[in-house]
Short mmCIF file of C-alpha atoms (C1' of nucleotides) in Angstrom, two decimals:
data_model
loop_
_atom_site.label_atom_id
_atom_site.label_comp_id
_atom_site.label_asym_id
_atom_site.label_seq_id
_atom_site.Cartn_x
_atom_site.Cartn_y
_atom_site.Cartn_z
CA MET A 1 -21.14 -23.54 -13.38
CA ASP A 2 -23.87 -22.56 -15.77
CA HIS A 3 -22.53 -21.99 -19.25
CA SER A 4 -25.88 -22.18 -20.97
CA SER A 5 -27.03 -18.68 -20.12
CA GLN A 6 -24.13 -16.89 -21.78
CA SER A 7 -22.34 -17.49 -25.02
CA VAL A 8 -18.59 -17.56 -25.06
CA PRO A 9 -17.29 -14.18 -26.23
CA PHE A 10 -14.67 -14.04 -28.96
CA CYS A 11 -11.57 -12.15 -27.98
CA GLU A 12 -11.54 -10.10 -31.17
CA ASN A 13 -14.82 -8.46 -30.27
CA CYS A 14 -14.78 -8.82 -26.54
CA ALA A 15 -11.38 -7.21 -25.98
CA PHE A 16 -12.47 -4.01 -27.63
CA ALA A 17 -15.91 -4.06 -26.01
CA ILE A 18 -14.56 -4.35 -22.49
CA ASN A 19 -11.39 -2.44 -23.26
CA SER A 20 -8.99 -5.16 -22.23
CA ILE A 21 -5.30 -5.31 -22.96
CA PHE A 22 -5.99 -8.13 -25.40
CA LYS A 23 -7.10 -5.62 -27.98
CA PHE A 24 -3.40 -5.27 -28.78
CA LEU A 25 -3.23 -8.85 -30.01
CA ASN A 26 -3.11 -9.67 -33.70
CA LYS A 27 -5.51 -12.05 -35.42
CA ASP A 28 -3.37 -15.16 -34.95
CA GLU A 29 -2.78 -14.53 -31.29
CA ALA A 30 -6.44 -13.84 -30.64
CA ASP A 31 -7.37 -17.04 -32.44
CA LYS A 32 -4.97 -18.99 -30.32
CA ILE A 33 -6.41 -17.62 -27.11
CA ASN A 34 -9.95 -18.18 -28.33
CA PHE A 35 -9.00 -21.78 -28.79
CA ILE A 36 -7.38 -22.49 -25.45
CA LYS A 37 -9.21 -20.14 -23.14
CA ASP A 38 -11.89 -21.46 -20.84
CA PHE A 39 -14.93 -19.26 -20.41
CA ARG A 40 -16.29 -19.56 -16.90
CA VAL A 41 -19.29 -18.17 -15.04
CA PHE A 42 -19.07 -17.49 -11.33
CA LYS A 43 -21.71 -16.89 -8.69
CA LYS A 44 -21.26 -14.27 -6.01
CA GLY A 45 -19.01 -15.53 -3.24
CA THR A 46 -16.98 -17.89 -5.39
CA ILE A 47 -13.26 -17.83 -4.76
CA LEU A 48 -11.20 -17.82 -7.97
CA TYR A 49 -7.88 -18.34 -6.28
CA LYS A 50 -6.43 -18.17 -2.81
CA GLU A 51 -3.45 -16.43 -1.33
CA GLY A 52 -0.47 -18.76 -1.13
CA ASN A 53 -1.66 -21.18 -3.80
CA ARG A 54 0.19 -21.79 -7.03
CA ILE A 55 -2.01 -20.90 -9.94
CA SER A 56 -2.04 -22.37 -13.40
CA GLY A 57 -3.41 -19.41 -15.27
CA PHE A 58 -4.91 -15.98 -15.12
CA TYR A 59 -8.33 -14.48 -15.83
CA CYS A 60 -9.65 -11.82 -18.12
CA VAL A 61 -12.81 -10.50 -16.51
CA ASN A 62 -15.77 -10.32 -18.86
CA LYS A 63 -18.61 -9.40 -16.51
CA GLY A 64 -19.17 -8.59 -12.85
CA ILE A 65 -16.89 -7.40 -10.08
CA ILE A 66 -14.17 -9.36 -8.34
CA LYS A 67 -12.62 -8.34 -5.07
CA ILE A 68 -8.88 -8.81 -4.67
CA TYR A 69 -7.63 -8.87 -1.12
CA LYS A 70 -4.81 -9.92 1.16
CA THR A 71 -5.39 -11.47 4.55
CA GLY A 72 -3.56 -9.77 7.41
CA PRO A 73 -1.90 -11.54 10.35
CA ASP A 74 -5.09 -11.57 12.42
CA GLY A 75 -7.31 -12.69 9.57
CA LYS A 76 -8.61 -9.28 8.58
CA GLU A 77 -9.03 -8.74 4.84
CA GLN A 78 -7.26 -5.84 3.21
CA ILE A 79 -8.88 -5.08 -0.12
CA ILE A 80 -6.22 -4.20 -2.66
CA ARG A 81 -8.42 -3.51 -5.66
CA PHE A 82 -11.55 -4.50 -7.52
CA ALA A 83 -11.41 -6.07 -10.95
CA LYS A 84 -14.12 -5.24 -13.44
CA PRO A 85 -14.74 -6.17 -17.08
CA GLY A 86 -11.58 -5.71 -19.10
CA ASP A 87 -9.25 -6.18 -16.16
CA ILE A 88 -6.93 -9.11 -15.91
CA ILE A 89 -6.31 -10.72 -12.56
CA ALA A 90 -3.65 -13.05 -11.19
CA TYR A 91 -1.26 -11.86 -13.87
CA ARG A 92 1.24 -10.73 -11.26
CA SER A 93 1.75 -14.18 -9.85
CA VAL A 94 1.79 -15.72 -13.31
CA LEU A 95 4.46 -13.34 -14.58
CA SER A 96 6.68 -13.37 -11.55
CA ASN A 97 6.08 -17.08 -11.19
CA GLU A 98 5.25 -16.90 -7.52
CA PRO A 99 2.31 -18.26 -5.54
CA ALA A 100 -0.67 -15.90 -5.46
CA CYS A 101 -0.19 -13.15 -2.89
CA THR A 102 -3.87 -12.26 -2.88
CA THR A 103 -7.26 -13.94 -2.84
CA ALA A 104 -9.91 -13.21 -5.49
CA LYS A 105 -13.57 -13.46 -4.54
CA VAL A 106 -16.62 -12.73 -6.66
CA LEU A 107 -18.54 -9.70 -5.43
CA GLU A 108 -21.18 -9.56 -8.16
CA ASP A 109 -22.03 -12.51 -10.40
CA SER A 110 -19.22 -12.65 -12.91
CA SER A 111 -17.85 -14.32 -15.97
CA ALA A 112 -14.20 -14.49 -16.96
CA CYS A 113 -11.94 -16.33 -19.35
CA PHE A 114 -9.31 -18.53 -17.80
CA ILE A 115 -6.07 -18.55 -19.78
CA PRO A 116 -3.18 -20.90 -18.97
CA SER A 117 -0.06 -19.38 -17.43
CA ASP A 118 2.45 -19.86 -20.21
CA ILE A 119 0.44 -17.81 -22.71
CA LEU A 120 1.25 -14.54 -21.00
CA PRO A 121 5.06 -14.68 -21.17
CA GLN A 122 4.71 -16.04 -24.71
CA LEU A 123 2.73 -12.99 -25.75
CA VAL A 124 5.20 -10.66 -24.08
CA LYS A 125 7.91 -12.26 -26.15
CA SER A 126 6.03 -12.50 -29.43
CA ASN A 127 4.16 -9.20 -29.48
CA PRO A 128 6.28 -6.15 -28.56
CA ASN A 129 3.31 -3.86 -28.69
CA PHE A 130 1.38 -6.00 -26.28
CA ALA A 131 4.43 -6.23 -24.05
CA LEU A 132 4.73 -2.48 -23.86
CA GLU A 133 1.06 -2.01 -23.09
CA LEU A 134 1.23 -4.67 -20.41
CA VAL A 135 4.21 -2.91 -18.86
CA LYS A 136 2.28 0.35 -18.89
CA LEU A 137 -0.67 -1.31 -17.23
CA ILE A 138 1.43 -2.74 -14.44
CA CYS A 139 3.28 0.54 -13.99
CA GLN A 140 -0.01 2.30 -13.58
CA GLU A 141 -1.12 -0.17 -10.95
CA LEU A 142 2.20 0.29 -9.19
CA GLY A 143 1.71 4.05 -9.20
CA GLU A 144 -1.67 3.62 -7.59
CA ALA A 145 -0.26 1.27 -4.99
CA ASN A 146 2.36 3.86 -4.07
CA SER A 147 -0.26 6.55 -3.59
CA TYR A 148 -2.30 4.16 -1.53
CA ILE A 149 0.67 3.54 0.76
CA THR A 150 1.16 7.25 1.31
CA ASP A 151 -2.53 7.77 1.96
CA ILE A 152 -2.88 5.02 4.49
CA ALA A 153 0.28 6.11 6.24
CA GLN A 154 -0.55 9.78 6.42
CA LYS A 155 -4.26 10.46 6.16
CA THR A 156 -6.89 10.04 8.83
CA VAL A 157 -9.62 7.43 8.49
CA ARG A 158 -12.10 10.19 7.77
CA GLU A 159 -10.02 11.51 4.88
CA ARG A 160 -9.47 8.05 3.48
CA LEU A 161 -13.14 7.13 3.64
CA ALA A 162 -14.05 10.27 1.69
CA GLU A 163 -11.37 9.39 -0.83
CA VAL A 164 -12.59 5.81 -1.17
CA LEU A 165 -16.15 6.94 -1.82
CA LEU A 166 -14.92 9.21 -4.60
CA LYS A 167 -12.71 6.50 -6.05
CA LEU A 168 -15.61 4.06 -6.08
CA SER A 169 -17.75 6.61 -7.83
CA SER A 170 -15.18 7.21 -10.55
CA ASP A 171 -14.35 3.51 -10.96
CA PHE A 172 -17.87 2.13 -10.96
CA GLY A 173 -20.01 5.16 -11.62
CA LEU A 174 -23.28 6.43 -10.21
CA ASP A 175 -26.81 5.50 -11.16
CA GLU A 176 -29.40 8.05 -12.29
CA HIS A 177 -29.99 9.15 -8.69
CA ASN A 178 -26.31 9.61 -7.87
CA PHE A 179 -26.10 6.40 -5.91
CA LEU A 180 -22.85 4.45 -6.12
CA LYS A 181 -23.37 1.57 -8.50
CA ILE A 182 -21.14 -0.72 -6.50
CA SER A 183 -22.69 -2.18 -3.38
CA LEU A 184 -20.43 -3.04 -0.49
CA THR A 185 -20.96 -4.10 3.10
CA ARG A 186 -19.71 -1.75 5.80
CA GLU A 187 -17.09 -4.33 6.59
CA GLU A 188 -15.84 -4.30 3.01
CA LEU A 189 -15.65 -0.53 3.06
CA ALA A 190 -13.65 -0.81 6.25
CA ASN A 191 -11.35 -3.31 4.57
CA ILE A 192 -10.57 -0.88 1.77
CA VAL A 193 -10.04 2.09 4.05
CA GLY A 194 -8.07 0.03 6.54
CA THR A 195 -10.14 0.60 9.65
CA ALA A 196 -12.78 -1.01 11.85
CA THR A 197 -16.32 -1.62 10.64
CA GLU A 198 -17.74 0.49 13.46
CA SER A 199 -15.58 3.43 12.45
CA VAL A 200 -16.92 3.30 8.90
CA ILE A 201 -20.48 3.23 10.21
CA ARG A 202 -19.90 6.21 12.46
CA LEU A 203 -18.13 8.23 9.79
CA LEU A 204 -20.77 7.46 7.18
CA SER A 205 -23.45 8.80 9.48
CA GLU A 206 -21.26 11.81 10.17
CA PHE A 207 -21.01 12.41 6.43
CA LYS A 208 -24.74 11.99 6.22
CA SER A 209 -25.45 14.55 8.92
CA GLU A 210 -23.04 16.91 7.15
CA LYS A 211 -25.16 16.48 4.01
CA LEU A 212 -22.27 15.04 2.02
CA ILE A 213 -23.96 11.73 1.33
CA GLU A 214 -27.29 10.02 1.79
CA LEU A 215 -27.74 6.44 2.89
CA SER A 216 -30.38 3.96 1.91
CA GLY A 217 -29.45 0.59 3.29
CA ARG A 218 -26.27 -0.44 1.55
CA ARG A 219 -26.65 2.19 -1.14
CA ILE A 220 -24.66 5.40 -0.85
CA LYS A 221 -25.64 8.57 -2.64
CA ILE A 222 -23.04 11.23 -3.34
CA VAL A 223 -24.67 14.57 -2.51
CA ASN A 224 -21.77 16.99 -2.17
CA ARG A 225 -18.79 15.83 -4.18
CA LYS A 226 -16.90 19.11 -3.76
CA ASN A 227 -16.78 18.87 0.00
CA LEU A 228 -15.93 15.20 -0.07
CA GLU A 229 -12.96 16.13 -2.23
CA LYS A 230 -11.96 18.78 0.26
CA ILE A 231 -12.10 16.26 3.07
CA SER A 232 -10.14 13.71 1.11
CA GLN A 233 -7.39 16.31 0.61
CA ASN A 234 -7.04 15.56 -3.06
CA LEU A 235 -7.37 19.18 -4.08
CA MET B 1 29.69 17.03 -10.41
CA ASP B 2 33.01 15.35 -10.01
CA HIS B 3 33.65 12.80 -12.74
CA SER B 4 37.39 12.60 -12.23
CA SER B 5 37.32 10.29 -9.24
CA GLN B 6 35.44 7.47 -10.97
CA SER B 7 35.74 5.97 -14.38
CA VAL B 8 32.63 5.39 -16.42
CA PRO B 9 31.58 1.76 -16.12
CA PHE B 10 30.76 -0.19 -19.25
CA CYS B 11 27.33 -1.76 -19.20
CA GLU B 12 28.63 -5.16 -20.30
CA ASN B 13 30.63 -5.52 -17.13
CA CYS B 14 28.73 -3.27 -14.82
CA ALA B 15 25.31 -4.85 -15.37
CA PHE B 16 26.56 -8.23 -14.23
CA ALA B 17 28.61 -6.80 -11.39
CA ILE B 18 25.71 -4.90 -9.86
CA ASN B 19 23.12 -7.41 -11.03
CA SER B 20 21.03 -4.95 -12.99
CA ILE B 21 18.35 -5.81 -15.48
CA PHE B 22 20.66 -4.63 -18.27
CA LYS B 23 22.49 -7.90 -18.10
CA PHE B 24 19.74 -9.20 -20.37
CA LEU B 25 20.83 -6.89 -23.18
CA ASN B 26 22.74 -8.19 -26.16
CA LYS B 27 26.03 -6.73 -27.31
CA ASP B 28 24.51 -4.22 -29.75
CA GLU B 29 22.04 -2.91 -27.26
CA ALA B 30 24.67 -2.58 -24.55
CA ASP B 31 26.90 -0.70 -26.98
CA LYS B 32 24.12 1.67 -27.80
CA ILE B 33 23.46 2.43 -24.16
CA ASN B 34 27.14 2.82 -23.45
CA PHE B 35 27.19 5.43 -26.16
CA ILE B 36 24.23 7.53 -25.10
CA LYS B 37 24.18 7.07 -21.36
CA ASP B 38 25.47 9.82 -19.13
CA PHE B 39 27.44 8.69 -16.11
CA ARG B 40 26.81 10.99 -13.19
CA VAL B 41 28.14 11.30 -9.66
CA PHE B 42 25.92 12.66 -6.90
CA LYS B 43 26.68 13.96 -3.44
CA LYS B 44 24.48 13.12 -0.49
CA GLY B 45 21.37 15.28 -0.45
CA THR B 46 21.18 15.80 -4.22
CA ILE B 47 17.72 15.49 -5.69
CA LEU B 48 17.66 13.47 -8.91
CA TYR B 49 14.08 14.27 -9.78
CA LYS B 50 11.04 15.72 -8.13
CA GLU B 51 7.46 14.58 -7.77
CA GLY B 52 5.25 16.16 -10.39
CA ASN B 53 8.04 16.95 -12.85
CA ARG B 54 8.25 15.45 -16.27
CA ILE B 55 11.45 13.53 -16.64
CA SER B 56 13.51 12.94 -19.72
CA GLY B 57 15.13 9.70 -18.70
CA PHE B 58 15.74 7.17 -16.01
CA TYR B 59 18.73 6.08 -13.94
CA CYS B 60 20.57 2.85 -13.38
CA VAL B 61 22.17 3.11 -9.96
CA ASN B 62 25.84 2.18 -9.91
CA LYS B 63 26.86 3.11 -6.38
CA GLY B 64 25.31 4.45 -3.19
CA ILE B 65 21.76 4.57 -1.89
CA ILE B 66 18.93 6.69 -3.16
CA LYS B 67 15.74 7.32 -1.24
CA ILE B 68 12.47 7.34 -3.17
CA TYR B 69 9.58 9.07 -1.46
CA LYS B 70 6.23 10.70 -1.95
CA THR B 71 5.23 13.89 -0.20
CA GLY B 72 1.92 13.70 1.65
CA PRO B 73 -0.70 16.45 1.83
CA ASP B 74 0.91 18.11 4.84
CA GLY B 75 4.45 17.89 3.51
CA LYS B 76 5.48 14.74 5.31
CA GLU B 77 7.69 12.37 3.34
CA GLN B 78 6.56 8.80 2.84
CA ILE B 79 9.50 6.65 1.85
CA ILE B 80 8.43 4.13 -0.76
CA ARG B 81 11.72 2.34 -1.25
CA PHE B 82 15.48 2.67 -1.42
CA ALA B 83 17.40 2.14 -4.63
CA LYS B 84 20.81 0.54 -4.45
CA PRO B 85 23.38 -0.52 -7.05
CA GLY B 86 21.67 -2.46 -9.82
CA ASP B 87 18.29 -0.87 -9.30
CA ILE B 88 16.71 1.34 -11.89
CA ILE B 89 14.72 4.35 -10.81
CA ALA B 90 12.16 6.59 -12.50
CA TYR B 91 11.35 3.79 -14.90
CA ARG B 92 7.72 3.81 -13.85
CA SER B 93 7.11 7.35 -14.99
CA VAL B 94 9.12 6.81 -18.16
CA LEU B 95 7.16 3.72 -19.15
CA SER B 96 3.72 5.00 -18.25
CA ASN B 97 4.67 8.38 -19.68
CA GLU B 98 3.44 10.30 -16.68
CA PRO B 99 5.10 12.96 -14.53
CA ALA B 100 7.17 11.54 -11.70
CA CYS B 101 4.99 10.51 -8.76
CA THR B 102 7.93 10.35 -6.37
CA THR B 103 11.04 12.32 -5.49
CA ALA B 104 14.51 10.74 -5.50
CA LYS B 105 17.13 12.03 -3.09
CA VAL B 106 20.65 10.77 -2.53
CA LEU B 107 21.12 9.20 0.88
CA GLU B 108 24.72 8.06 0.50
CA ASP B 109 27.09 9.46 -2.13
CA SER B 110 26.06 7.80 -5.34
CA SER B 111 26.75 7.38 -8.99
CA ALA B 112 24.25 6.42 -11.65
CA CYS B 113 23.88 6.33 -15.40
CA PHE B 114 21.26 8.57 -16.89
CA ILE B 115 19.55 7.03 -19.90
CA PRO B 116 17.08 8.95 -22.10
CA SER B 117 13.42 7.99 -21.89
CA ASP B 118 12.83 6.54 -25.32
CA ILE B 119 15.46 3.82 -24.88
CA LEU B 120 13.36 1.88 -22.43
CA PRO B 121 10.26 1.31 -24.59
CA GLN B 122 12.62 0.62 -27.50
CA LEU B 123 14.31 -2.15 -25.56
CA VAL B 124 10.98 -3.59 -24.48
CA LYS B 125 10.02 -3.82 -28.13
CA SER B 126 13.33 -5.03 -29.50
CA ASN B 127 14.38 -7.51 -26.81
CA PRO B 128 11.63 -9.89 -25.68
CA ASN B 129 13.83 -11.40 -23.05
CA PHE B 130 14.57 -8.03 -21.54
CA ALA B 131 10.88 -7.16 -21.73
CA LEU B 132 9.91 -10.24 -19.78
CA GLU B 133 12.53 -9.64 -17.12
CA LEU B 134 11.43 -6.04 -16.80
CA VAL B 135 7.84 -7.17 -16.38
CA LYS B 136 8.94 -9.59 -13.67
CA LEU B 137 10.85 -6.85 -11.90
CA ILE B 138 7.86 -4.53 -11.86
CA CYS B 139 5.54 -7.33 -10.79
CA GLN B 140 7.80 -8.02 -7.86
CA GLU B 141 7.78 -4.41 -6.84
CA LEU B 142 4.00 -4.41 -7.12
CA GLY B 143 3.80 -7.45 -4.89
CA GLU B 144 5.89 -5.70 -2.28
CA ALA B 145 3.74 -2.60 -2.50
CA ASN B 146 0.63 -4.69 -1.87
CA SER B 147 2.15 -6.25 1.23
CA TYR B 148 3.18 -2.83 2.41
CA ILE B 149 -0.40 -1.60 2.07
CA THR B 150 -1.70 -4.48 4.16
CA ASP B 151 0.98 -3.96 6.79
CA ILE B 152 0.40 -0.27 7.21
CA ALA B 153 -3.35 -0.76 7.31
CA GLN B 154 -3.34 -3.57 9.84
CA LYS B 155 -0.21 -3.68 11.93
CA THR B 156 0.69 -1.49 14.86
CA VAL B 157 3.59 0.93 14.66
CA ARG B 158 5.60 -1.34 16.92
CA GLU B 159 5.10 -4.29 14.59
CA ARG B 160 5.95 -2.26 11.53
CA LEU B 161 9.09 -0.82 13.07
CA ALA B 162 10.33 -4.32 13.88
CA GLU B 163 9.54 -5.35 10.34
CA VAL B 164 11.34 -2.37 8.85
CA LEU B 165 14.46 -3.08 10.86
CA LEU B 166 14.48 -6.65 9.57
CA LYS B 167 13.84 -5.53 6.01
CA LEU B 168 16.69 -3.05 6.20
CA SER B 169 18.97 -5.75 7.50
CA SER B 170 18.12 -8.10 4.64
CA ASP B 171 18.26 -5.38 1.97
CA PHE B 172 21.45 -3.67 3.08
CA GLY B 173 23.07 -6.20 5.35
CA LEU B 174 24.85 -6.00 8.66
CA ASP B 175 28.46 -5.18 9.39
CA GLU B 176 30.77 -7.50 11.32
CA HIS B 177 29.25 -6.41 14.63
CA ASN B 178 25.63 -6.92 13.51
CA PHE B 179 25.01 -3.24 13.00
CA LEU B 180 22.72 -2.25 10.13
CA LYS B 181 24.87 -1.04 7.29
CA ILE B 182 22.37 1.58 6.26
CA SER B 183 22.30 4.70 8.39
CA LEU B 184 19.05 6.59 8.69
CA THR B 185 17.83 9.46 10.81
CA ARG B 186 14.98 8.77 13.22
CA GLU B 187 12.81 10.91 11.01
CA GLU B 188 13.62 8.78 7.97
CA LEU B 189 12.79 5.63 9.90
CA ALA B 190 9.50 7.25 10.85
CA ASN B 191 8.86 8.06 7.21
CA ILE B 192 9.25 4.43 6.22
CA VAL B 193 7.12 3.09 9.04
CA GLY B 194 4.56 5.80 8.57
CA THR B 195 4.58 7.32 12.04
CA ALA B 196 5.92 10.27 14.01
CA THR B 197 9.63 10.71 14.76
CA GLU B 198 8.98 10.68 18.49
CA SER B 199 7.19 7.36 18.24
CA VAL B 200 10.17 5.78 16.52
CA ILE B 201 12.48 7.09 19.21
CA ARG B 202 10.34 5.74 22.00
CA LEU B 203 9.89 2.36 20.36
CA LEU B 204 13.59 2.03 19.58
CA SER B 205 14.42 2.57 23.22
CA GLU B 206 11.71 0.07 24.16
CA PHE B 207 13.35 -2.46 21.82
CA LYS B 208 16.65 -1.62 23.42
CA SER B 209 15.42 -2.20 26.95
CA GLU B 210 13.92 -5.48 25.76
CA LYS B 211 17.40 -6.46 24.53
CA LEU B 212 16.25 -6.79 20.92
CA ILE B 213 18.58 -4.14 19.59
CA GLU B 214 21.42 -1.95 20.71
CA LEU B 215 21.83 1.68 19.79
CA SER B 216 24.98 3.64 19.18
CA GLY B 217 24.03 7.01 17.84
CA ARG B 218 22.46 6.44 14.47
CA ARG B 219 23.73 2.89 14.27
CA ILE B 220 21.38 0.06 15.12
CA LYS B 221 22.56 -3.39 16.15
CA ILE B 222 20.30 -6.37 15.71
CA VAL B 223 20.67 -8.43 18.88
CA ASN B 224 17.66 -10.72 18.88
CA ARG B 225 16.39 -11.30 15.37
CA LYS B 226 14.04 -14.11 16.41
CA ASN B 227 12.03 -11.93 18.73
CA LEU B 228 11.98 -9.06 16.28
CA GLU B 229 10.45 -11.45 13.80
CA LYS B 230 7.89 -12.49 16.35
CA ILE B 231 6.98 -8.87 16.97
CA SER B 232 6.77 -8.11 13.28
CA GLN B 233 4.28 -10.98 12.91
CA ASN B 234 5.97 -12.40 9.83
CA LEU B 235 6.10 -15.89 11.19
"C1'" DC C 1 30.91 30.60 19.36
"C1'" DG C 2 26.51 30.74 17.47
"C1'" DG C 3 23.86 28.09 14.30
"C1'" DT C 4 21.48 24.29 12.42
"C1'" DA C 5 19.97 19.71 12.36
"C1'" DC C 6 19.06 15.84 14.99
"C1'" DG C 7 17.75 13.36 19.16
"C1'" DT C 8 15.27 12.76 23.53
"C1'" DT C 9 11.77 13.11 27.05
"C1'" DG C 10 7.42 14.43 29.28
"C1'" DA C 11 2.66 15.74 29.40
"C1'" DG C 12 -1.69 16.12 27.44
"C1'" DT C 13 -5.03 15.08 23.82
"C1'" DC C 14 -7.58 12.80 20.40
"C1'" DA C 15 -8.76 9.67 16.91
"C1'" DT C 16 -9.66 5.21 16.50
"C1'" DA C 17 -10.01 0.45 18.16
"C1'" DT C 18 -12.24 -2.62 21.11
"C1'" DC C 19 -15.92 -4.67 23.55
"C1'" DA C 20 -20.60 -5.43 24.28
"C1'" DA C 21 -25.31 -5.25 23.57
"C1'" DC C 22 -28.99 -5.03 20.52
"C1'" DC C 23 -31.85 -4.81 16.20
"C1'" DA C 24 -33.16 -6.18 11.43
"C1'" DT C 25 -33.34 -9.31 7.83
"C1'" DA C 26 -33.37 -13.39 5.48
"C1'" DG C 27 -32.79 -18.06 4.88
"C1'" DT C 28 -33.21 -22.85 6.75
"C1'" DG C 29 -35.22 -26.88 8.35
"C1'" DG C 30 -38.27 -29.37 11.32
"C1'" DC D 1 -45.34 -21.52 10.27
"C1'" DC D 2 -42.19 -20.72 13.78
"C1'" DA D 3 -37.92 -21.19 16.08
"C1'" DC D 4 -33.17 -21.05 14.87
"C1'" DT D 5 -29.14 -19.30 13.04
"C1'" DA D 6 -26.25 -16.42 10.41
"C1'" DT D 7 -25.08 -12.11 8.68
"C1'" DG D 8 -24.97 -7.42 8.63
"C1'" DG D 9 -25.87 -2.93 10.79
"C1'" DT D 10 -26.00 0.33 14.66
"C1'" DT D 11 -24.94 2.54 18.98
"C1'" DG D 12 -22.72 3.41 23.42
"C1'" DA D 13 -19.06 3.05 26.73
"C1'" DT D 14 -14.37 2.56 27.48
"C1'" DA D 15 -9.55 1.97 26.57
"C1'" DT D 16 -5.37 3.14 24.42
"C1'" DG D 17 -2.03 3.72 20.82
"C1'" DA D 18 -0.11 7.13 18.70
"C1'" DC D 19 0.25 12.15 17.67
"C1'" DT D 20 1.20 16.78 19.00
"C1'" DC D 21 3.40 20.27 21.38
"C1'" DA D 22 7.00 21.96 23.91
"C1'" DA D 23 11.26 22.05 26.09
"C1'" DC D 24 15.74 20.77 26.24
"C1'" DG D 25 20.06 18.12 25.20
"C1'" DT D 26 23.69 16.97 21.88
"C1'" DA D 27 26.77 17.28 18.21
"C1'" DC D 28 28.88 18.81 14.49
"C1'" DC D 29 30.24 22.69 11.37
"C1'" DG D 30 31.75 26.94 9.47
#
DNA sequence: CGGTACGTTGAGTCATATCAACCATAGTGG
DNA sequence: CCACTATGGTTGATATGACTCAACGTACCG
């Protein structure tokens, strides 16, 4: 791991910059975390933790994108979410004191602070404001998970793919030419949507011929957002 | 609503009896809730709150079973979970301060205490222990939601139905003859599994002819749990 | 006794998965 | 520098799980 290229960010500044939940900490608490946290840099492809393993801490993402997925019975990945700067990952397992139920893999070169497990419950107990914000955060994630369940259960693959493209555009944004900033393989797209790689490929080219998107290798350009929304049924 | 048939339970006793999160309250807090809570009795079919509505409080279920579902784009219900005695419902919307994202409907005659919204964040702030337990509870629910996502995305309907039957048996138990205690319509089963009613019917009779279950009207008897587990792929 | 909700079965259709072949690209090592 | 391999992308053919539609049976209820 190459620490030389980046300086360790201080929570006081970093938390506000990347809009993490740690902005609700007071000076003392931030100092404490600054002291014990371990700033780490990760290359693409690195696995931060694996499904089923006990973990000794959680991460606050500082840079990059990390893919969080579960492995299904036949080895197929189901992507649950992506973590980006400001997000904390592995907190679920830490708080409920269970082995990790997901795997975290670096999608784009990342850096994150590793913080030992016991800090999180301590903060919940010592800082009511932080506790409440953490609860809100988790509740929000739970709400999204519930929608996701309903979508996968009831929508067609076509509808879900349109929805995923829109979600990716609102989560990660578009560049100046309306291309999705996040770059995923077709297989990864399939693993979000919950379908086969070939189906994603076919549907993407359908979308393309319907002038909803344009494709340039792995890059996807959103051409007709309105109609994608119609297809995704989120009216 | 008929209050005469049941006496209002006191939180101090009730919370322990039904194993609710309120057992982590101290005497003062329990007193306060006892004072402001509203004990309510609900007949089967009653809707406690509806998707999209703002809600002014949450419920602690005392008796019965309540079905929590989301309505999909074409009006089909997707059952997210069932609440039974000890469970709290609507807490997600209360804590994240959003309109309800699910509907709650009484499945078996129920009673529950209605507690105004602002109490919950207050307790999170005033009782660190309660806060931590609440966080754990939500984290657990989130973990289940994530598994659910993976299952629906990757397993066949047959596998999911087997899994649902097993889940229902562990959540609600079996009677002395190994019949599931919870009684659901075929449509409700379909709305958990995320499939069509007809598919559930066909698969149930398949299971029956494979001697995995027995059917007696709406009642389902678990005959061969081992093989159901094999089918559900949760080895 | 008619009504309403639920359950069942059959037939036909379609979306999606699966399987297989093939191409493009990029790195790797001899 | 070239063969070699790995990885990702694409397309076509085929299979099939699951949905839809429709008809009908059943049961309980006022």
